[in-house]
């Protein structure tokens, strides 16, 4: 008889524990949920999905203007980088996350033959051991135009492929315009001034 009573008294506790556990699970689910309006949900879905080609087309002119208006003397910049790389980079360069710092720069020198797709330049006053090269095409490598302003960041795009595509797309009008109109490879021996961007 005592056992039967104990068993009956024990059932409500089992039910209470199960109910309490269920309430706790519901509470965890409720507090771990973010509620948003349809407009906010649409914004989240569209975040990080900028079209890379359209973005590059819209950003090209302002990027070129930025480079021209902010170009640093390359000889002085390289000297400063050798003296204080981190301080100079932070003060004068731009980068996204932990990528290399990129700088707008200008240099005047004499065009010399270089490797495939580039020419070298003999520049007075350039620190020893530094080779100044300028890409001439037909292929352009690197993402200096994409990175030089510091305004184009990875989180604006859906993935690494789209982010890389911005750099490629910015290089295309440069190749078709400036480089097509100025054949540096045919200017060996001539003194020229170049304005551009490079990653250090």
PDB file of C-alpha atoms in Angstrom:
ATOM      1  CA  UNK A   1       0.000   0.000   0.000  1.00  0.00           C
ATOM      2  CA  UNK A   2       2.825   2.375   0.896  1.00  0.00           C
ATOM      3  CA  UNK A   3       4.486   1.614  -2.406  1.00  0.00           C
ATOM      4  CA  UNK A   4       1.306   2.314  -4.368  1.00  0.00           C
ATOM      5  CA  UNK A   5       0.935   5.675  -2.633  1.00  0.00           C
ATOM      6  CA  UNK A   6       4.544   6.605  -3.321  1.00  0.00           C
ATOM      7  CA  UNK A   7       4.119   5.759  -6.963  1.00  0.00           C
ATOM      8  CA  UNK A   8       0.983   7.917  -7.220  1.00  0.00           C
ATOM      9  CA  UNK A   9       2.682  10.830  -5.468  1.00  0.00           C
ATOM     10  CA  UNK A  10       5.680  10.482  -7.791  1.00  0.00           C
ATOM     11  CA  UNK A  11       3.783  10.977 -11.082  1.00  0.00           C
ATOM     12  CA  UNK A  12       3.031  14.706 -10.773  1.00  0.00           C
ATOM     13  CA  UNK A  13       6.735  15.426 -10.283  1.00  0.00           C
ATOM     14  CA  UNK A  14       7.547  13.593 -13.490  1.00  0.00           C
ATOM     15  CA  UNK A  15       4.920  15.581 -15.345  1.00  0.00           C
ATOM     16  CA  UNK A  16       6.127  18.842 -13.792  1.00  0.00           C
ATOM     17  CA  UNK A  17       9.736  18.156 -14.783  1.00  0.00           C
ATOM     18  CA  UNK A  18       8.711  17.396 -18.371  1.00  0.00           C
ATOM     19  CA  UNK A  19       6.559  20.522 -18.555  1.00  0.00           C
ATOM     20  CA  UNK A  20       9.346  22.641 -17.076  1.00  0.00           C
ATOM     21  CA  UNK A  21      11.807  21.196 -19.580  1.00  0.00           C
ATOM     22  CA  UNK A  22       9.410  21.915 -22.435  1.00  0.00           C
ATOM     23  CA  UNK A  23       8.950  25.510 -21.242  1.00  0.00           C
ATOM     24  CA  UNK A  24      12.721  25.921 -20.986  1.00  0.00           C
ATOM     25  CA  UNK A  25      13.203  24.653 -24.545  1.00  0.00           C
ATOM     26  CA  UNK A  26      10.469  26.958 -25.873  1.00  0.00           C
ATOM     27  CA  UNK A  27      12.026  29.877 -23.990  1.00  0.00           C
ATOM     28  CA  UNK A  28      15.476  29.146 -25.459  1.00  0.00           C
ATOM     29  CA  UNK A  29      13.991  28.922 -28.946  1.00  0.00           C
ATOM     30  CA  UNK A  30      12.017  32.122 -28.454  1.00  0.00           C
ATOM     31  CA  UNK A  31      14.911  34.188 -27.135  1.00  0.00           C
ATOM     32  CA  UNK A  32      17.256  32.832 -29.792  1.00  0.00           C
ATOM     33  CA  UNK A  33      15.001  33.994 -32.627  1.00  0.00           C
ATOM     34  CA  UNK A  34      15.238  37.325 -34.431  1.00  0.00           C
ATOM     35  CA  UNK A  35      11.986  38.728 -35.753  1.00  0.00           C
ATOM     36  CA  UNK A  36      12.128  41.131 -38.699  1.00  0.00           C
ATOM     37  CA  UNK A  37       9.830  42.834 -41.142  1.00  0.00           C
ATOM     38  CA  UNK A  38       9.589  41.685 -44.789  1.00  0.00           C
ATOM     39  CA  UNK A  39      11.631  44.752 -45.759  1.00  0.00           C
ATOM     40  CA  UNK A  40      14.434  43.848 -43.333  1.00  0.00           C
ATOM     41  CA  UNK A  41      14.443  40.250 -44.552  1.00  0.00           C
ATOM     42  CA  UNK A  42      14.789  41.460 -48.156  1.00  0.00           C
ATOM     43  CA  UNK A  43      17.730  43.666 -47.150  1.00  0.00           C
ATOM     44  CA  UNK A  44      19.488  40.700 -45.516  1.00  0.00           C
ATOM     45  CA  UNK A  45      18.951  38.535 -48.595  1.00  0.00           C
ATOM     46  CA  UNK A  46      20.387  41.226 -50.853  1.00  0.00           C
ATOM     47  CA  UNK A  47      23.329  42.121 -48.621  1.00  0.00           C
ATOM     48  CA  UNK A  48      26.721  41.221 -50.047  1.00  0.00           C
ATOM     49  CA  UNK A  49      25.335  40.570 -53.523  1.00  0.00           C
ATOM     50  CA  UNK A  50      26.682  43.582 -55.451  1.00  0.00           C
ATOM     51  CA  UNK A  51      27.187  42.800 -59.132  1.00  0.00           C
ATOM     52  CA  UNK A  52      30.987  43.015 -59.598  1.00  0.00           C
ATOM     53  CA  UNK A  53      31.030  44.042 -63.273  1.00  0.00           C
ATOM     54  CA  UNK A  54      28.384  46.746 -62.847  1.00  0.00           C
ATOM     55  CA  UNK A  55      30.151  47.975 -59.727  1.00  0.00           C
ATOM     56  CA  UNK A  56      33.492  48.248 -61.552  1.00  0.00           C
ATOM     57  CA  UNK A  57      31.909  50.102 -64.464  1.00  0.00           C
ATOM     58  CA  UNK A  58      30.411  52.629 -62.064  1.00  0.00           C
ATOM     59  CA  UNK A  59      33.577  53.002 -59.999  1.00  0.00           C
ATOM     60  CA  UNK A  60      36.189  53.291 -62.758  1.00  0.00           C
ATOM     61  CA  UNK A  61      36.083  57.054 -63.397  1.00  0.00           C
ATOM     62  CA  UNK A  62      36.096  57.983 -59.717  1.00  0.00           C
ATOM     63  CA  UNK A  63      38.930  55.534 -59.063  1.00  0.00           C
ATOM     64  CA  UNK A  64      41.088  57.056 -61.823  1.00  0.00           C
ATOM     65  CA  UNK A  65      40.295  60.545 -60.513  1.00  0.00           C
ATOM     66  CA  UNK A  66      41.310  59.450 -57.006  1.00  0.00           C
ATOM     67  CA  UNK A  67      44.626  58.078 -58.252  1.00  0.00           C
ATOM     68  CA  UNK A  68      45.427  61.238 -60.207  1.00  0.00           C
ATOM     69  CA  UNK A  69      44.467  63.568 -57.359  1.00  0.00           C
ATOM     70  CA  UNK A  70      46.283  61.640 -54.636  1.00  0.00           C
ATOM     71  CA  UNK A  71      49.345  60.273 -56.439  1.00  0.00           C
ATOM     72  CA  UNK A  72      52.450  60.308 -54.235  1.00  0.00           C
ATOM     73  CA  UNK A  73      55.986  60.718 -55.529  1.00  0.00           C
ATOM     74  CA  UNK A  74      57.149  57.119 -55.837  1.00  0.00           C
ATOM     75  CA  UNK A  75      60.790  57.791 -54.966  1.00  0.00           C
ATOM     76  CA  UNK A  76      59.875  59.552 -51.737  1.00  0.00           C
ATOM     77  CA  UNK A  77      57.233  56.958 -50.914  1.00  0.00           C
ATOM     78  CA  UNK A  78      59.630  54.024 -51.316  1.00  0.00           C
ATOM     79  CA  UNK A  79      62.214  55.845 -49.169  1.00  0.00           C
ATOM     80  CA  UNK A  80      59.596  56.403 -46.450  1.00  0.00           C
ATOM     81  CA  UNK A  81      58.449  52.785 -46.630  1.00  0.00           C
ATOM     82  CA  UNK A  82      61.998  51.566 -46.125  1.00  0.00           C
ATOM     83  CA  UNK A  83      62.399  53.871 -43.129  1.00  0.00           C
ATOM     84  CA  UNK A  84      59.036  53.152 -41.469  1.00  0.00           C
ATOM     85  CA  UNK A  85      56.957  50.623 -43.364  1.00  0.00           C
ATOM     86  CA  UNK A  86      54.064  50.328 -40.918  1.00  0.00           C
ATOM     87  CA  UNK A  87      53.755  54.023 -40.143  1.00  0.00           C
ATOM     88  CA  UNK A  88      53.985  55.068 -43.783  1.00  0.00           C
ATOM     89  CA  UNK A  89      51.550  52.362 -44.866  1.00  0.00           C
ATOM     90  CA  UNK A  90      48.933  53.373 -42.325  1.00  0.00           C
ATOM     91  CA  UNK A  91      49.320  57.075 -43.097  1.00  0.00           C
ATOM     92  CA  UNK A  92      49.441  56.936 -46.888  1.00  0.00           C
ATOM     93  CA  UNK A  93      48.056  53.583 -48.035  1.00  0.00           C
ATOM     94  CA  UNK A  94      44.759  51.722 -48.037  1.00  0.00           C
ATOM     95  CA  UNK A  95      43.850  48.094 -47.563  1.00  0.00           C
ATOM     96  CA  UNK A  96      40.952  45.752 -46.856  1.00  0.00           C
ATOM     97  CA  UNK A  97      41.490  43.638 -43.762  1.00  0.00           C
ATOM     98  CA  UNK A  98      44.961  42.101 -43.712  1.00  0.00           C
ATOM     99  CA  UNK A  99      45.684  42.532 -47.427  1.00  0.00           C
ATOM    100  CA  UNK A 100      48.754  44.396 -48.663  1.00  0.00           C
ATOM    101  CA  UNK A 101      48.669  48.175 -48.496  1.00  0.00           C
ATOM    102  CA  UNK A 102      48.032  49.847 -51.854  1.00  0.00           C
ATOM    103  CA  UNK A 103      49.157  53.348 -52.855  1.00  0.00           C
ATOM    104  CA  UNK A 104      48.439  55.859 -55.636  1.00  0.00           C
ATOM    105  CA  UNK A 105      51.784  57.001 -57.031  1.00  0.00           C
ATOM    106  CA  UNK A 106      53.512  58.919 -59.792  1.00  0.00           C
ATOM    107  CA  UNK A 107      57.032  58.546 -61.137  1.00  0.00           C
ATOM    108  CA  UNK A 108      59.118  60.152 -63.867  1.00  0.00           C
ATOM    109  CA  UNK A 109      61.905  58.221 -65.531  1.00  0.00           C
ATOM    110  CA  UNK A 110      63.369  56.782 -68.700  1.00  0.00           C
ATOM    111  CA  UNK A 111      61.621  53.804 -70.275  1.00  0.00           C
ATOM    112  CA  UNK A 112      63.715  50.646 -70.559  1.00  0.00           C
ATOM    113  CA  UNK A 113      62.978  47.177 -71.873  1.00  0.00           C
ATOM    114  CA  UNK A 114      61.332  44.889 -69.365  1.00  0.00           C
ATOM    115  CA  UNK A 115      59.866  41.427 -69.195  1.00  0.00           C
ATOM    116  CA  UNK A 116      56.817  40.230 -71.114  1.00  0.00           C
ATOM    117  CA  UNK A 117      53.890  42.586 -70.636  1.00  0.00           C
ATOM    118  CA  UNK A 118      55.859  45.333 -68.910  1.00  0.00           C
ATOM    119  CA  UNK A 119      58.589  47.931 -69.263  1.00  0.00           C
ATOM    120  CA  UNK A 120      61.084  49.037 -66.657  1.00  0.00           C
ATOM    121  CA  UNK A 121      61.910  52.633 -65.772  1.00  0.00           C
ATOM    122  CA  UNK A 122      65.235  54.162 -64.773  1.00  0.00           C
ATOM    123  CA  UNK A 123      64.324  56.648 -62.041  1.00  0.00           C
ATOM    124  CA  UNK A 124      66.763  59.180 -60.591  1.00  0.00           C
ATOM    125  CA  UNK A 125      67.066  58.980 -56.816  1.00  0.00           C
ATOM    126  CA  UNK A 126      65.258  55.655 -56.447  1.00  0.00           C
ATOM    127  CA  UNK A 127      66.729  53.659 -53.526  1.00  0.00           C
ATOM    128  CA  UNK A 128      69.161  50.911 -54.553  1.00  0.00           C
ATOM    129  CA  UNK A 129      67.775  47.486 -55.339  1.00  0.00           C
ATOM    130  CA  UNK A 130      64.345  48.791 -56.385  1.00  0.00           C
ATOM    131  CA  UNK A 131      63.174  47.944 -59.911  1.00  0.00           C
ATOM    132  CA  UNK A 132      60.317  50.119 -61.172  1.00  0.00           C
ATOM    133  CA  UNK A 133      58.143  48.292 -63.702  1.00  0.00           C
ATOM    134  CA  UNK A 134      54.951  49.356 -65.460  1.00  0.00           C
ATOM    135  CA  UNK A 135      52.467  46.864 -66.907  1.00  0.00           C
ATOM    136  CA  UNK A 136      51.715  47.352 -70.581  1.00  0.00           C
ATOM    137  CA  UNK A 137      49.356  44.451 -71.331  1.00  0.00           C
ATOM    138  CA  UNK A 138      47.918  42.619 -73.114  1.00  0.00           C
ATOM    139  CA  UNK A 139      47.067  41.017 -69.757  1.00  0.00           C
ATOM    140  CA  UNK A 140      46.962  43.104 -66.606  1.00  0.00           C
ATOM    141  CA  UNK A 141      47.423  41.385 -63.271  1.00  0.00           C
ATOM    142  CA  UNK A 142      46.787  42.511 -59.733  1.00  0.00           C
ATOM    143  CA  UNK A 143      44.005  44.369 -57.954  1.00  0.00           C
ATOM    144  CA  UNK A 144      45.701  47.717 -57.261  1.00  0.00           C
ATOM    145  CA  UNK A 145      42.905  49.744 -58.882  1.00  0.00           C
ATOM    146  CA  UNK A 146      40.299  47.891 -56.826  1.00  0.00           C
ATOM    147  CA  UNK A 147      42.160  48.387 -53.561  1.00  0.00           C
ATOM    148  CA  UNK A 148      43.754  51.829 -53.891  1.00  0.00           C
ATOM    149  CA  UNK A 149      40.829  53.910 -52.599  1.00  0.00           C
ATOM    150  CA  UNK A 150      40.071  51.661 -49.628  1.00  0.00           C
ATOM    151  CA  UNK A 151      36.357  51.964 -50.457  1.00  0.00           C
ATOM    152  CA  UNK A 152      35.871  48.557 -52.097  1.00  0.00           C
ATOM    153  CA  UNK A 153      35.753  45.779 -49.504  1.00  0.00           C
ATOM    154  CA  UNK A 154      35.184  42.027 -49.558  1.00  0.00           C
ATOM    155  CA  UNK A 155      31.970  42.210 -47.515  1.00  0.00           C
ATOM    156  CA  UNK A 156      30.269  44.133 -50.336  1.00  0.00           C
ATOM    157  CA  UNK A 157      30.240  40.990 -52.497  1.00  0.00           C
ATOM    158  CA  UNK A 158      28.826  37.509 -52.300  1.00  0.00           C
ATOM    159  CA  UNK A 159      32.117  35.624 -52.461  1.00  0.00           C
ATOM    160  CA  UNK A 160      35.827  35.766 -53.291  1.00  0.00           C
ATOM    161  CA  UNK A 161      35.184  35.171 -56.990  1.00  0.00           C
ATOM    162  CA  UNK A 162      32.994  38.273 -57.277  1.00  0.00           C
ATOM    163  CA  UNK A 163      35.500  40.307 -55.261  1.00  0.00           C
ATOM    164  CA  UNK A 164      38.316  39.257 -57.599  1.00  0.00           C
ATOM    165  CA  UNK A 165      36.124  40.017 -60.613  1.00  0.00           C
ATOM    166  CA  UNK A 166      35.944  43.676 -59.560  1.00  0.00           C
ATOM    167  CA  UNK A 167      39.717  43.931 -59.924  1.00  0.00           C
ATOM    168  CA  UNK A 168      39.658  42.283 -63.343  1.00  0.00           C
ATOM    169  CA  UNK A 169      36.799  44.487 -64.512  1.00  0.00           C
ATOM    170  CA  UNK A 170      38.544  47.687 -63.389  1.00  0.00           C
ATOM    171  CA  UNK A 171      41.648  46.676 -65.330  1.00  0.00           C
ATOM    172  CA  UNK A 172      39.752  46.246 -68.607  1.00  0.00           C
ATOM    173  CA  UNK A 173      38.980  49.917 -69.403  1.00  0.00           C
ATOM    174  CA  UNK A 174      42.504  50.873 -68.327  1.00  0.00           C
ATOM    175  CA  UNK A 175      43.886  48.379 -70.823  1.00  0.00           C
ATOM    176  CA  UNK A 176      41.498  49.410 -73.600  1.00  0.00           C
ATOM    177  CA  UNK A 177      41.980  53.136 -72.970  1.00  0.00           C
ATOM    178  CA  UNK A 178      45.191  54.456 -71.420  1.00  0.00           C
ATOM    179  CA  UNK A 179      47.474  51.573 -72.352  1.00  0.00           C
ATOM    180  CA  UNK A 180      46.092  51.183 -75.871  1.00  0.00           C
ATOM    181  CA  UNK A 181      46.633  54.901 -76.493  1.00  0.00           C
ATOM    182  CA  UNK A 182      50.134  54.981 -74.972  1.00  0.00           C
ATOM    183  CA  UNK A 183      52.363  52.174 -76.200  1.00  0.00           C
ATOM    184  CA  UNK A 184      55.094  52.274 -73.569  1.00  0.00           C
ATOM    185  CA  UNK A 185      56.921  49.371 -75.193  1.00  0.00           C
ATOM    186  CA  UNK A 186      57.617  51.627 -78.184  1.00  0.00           C
ATOM    187  CA  UNK A 187      58.933  54.440 -75.964  1.00  0.00           C
ATOM    188  CA  UNK A 188      62.228  52.845 -74.886  1.00  0.00           C
ATOM    189  CA  UNK A 189      64.749  55.608 -74.257  1.00  0.00           C
ATOM    190  CA  UNK A 190      62.097  58.285 -73.780  1.00  0.00           C
ATOM    191  CA  UNK A 191      61.502  60.129 -70.522  1.00  0.00           C
ATOM    192  CA  UNK A 192      57.899  59.788 -69.365  1.00  0.00           C
ATOM    193  CA  UNK A 193      55.734  60.355 -66.303  1.00  0.00           C
ATOM    194  CA  UNK A 194      53.478  57.538 -65.154  1.00  0.00           C
ATOM    195  CA  UNK A 195      50.581  57.776 -62.707  1.00  0.00           C
ATOM    196  CA  UNK A 196      49.155  54.588 -61.267  1.00  0.00           C
ATOM    197  CA  UNK A 197      48.691  52.381 -58.237  1.00  0.00           C
ATOM    198  CA  UNK A 198      50.680  49.571 -56.684  1.00  0.00           C
ATOM    199  CA  UNK A 199      50.509  47.155 -53.761  1.00  0.00           C
ATOM    200  CA  UNK A 200      53.557  47.130 -51.507  1.00  0.00           C
TER     201      UNK A 200
END
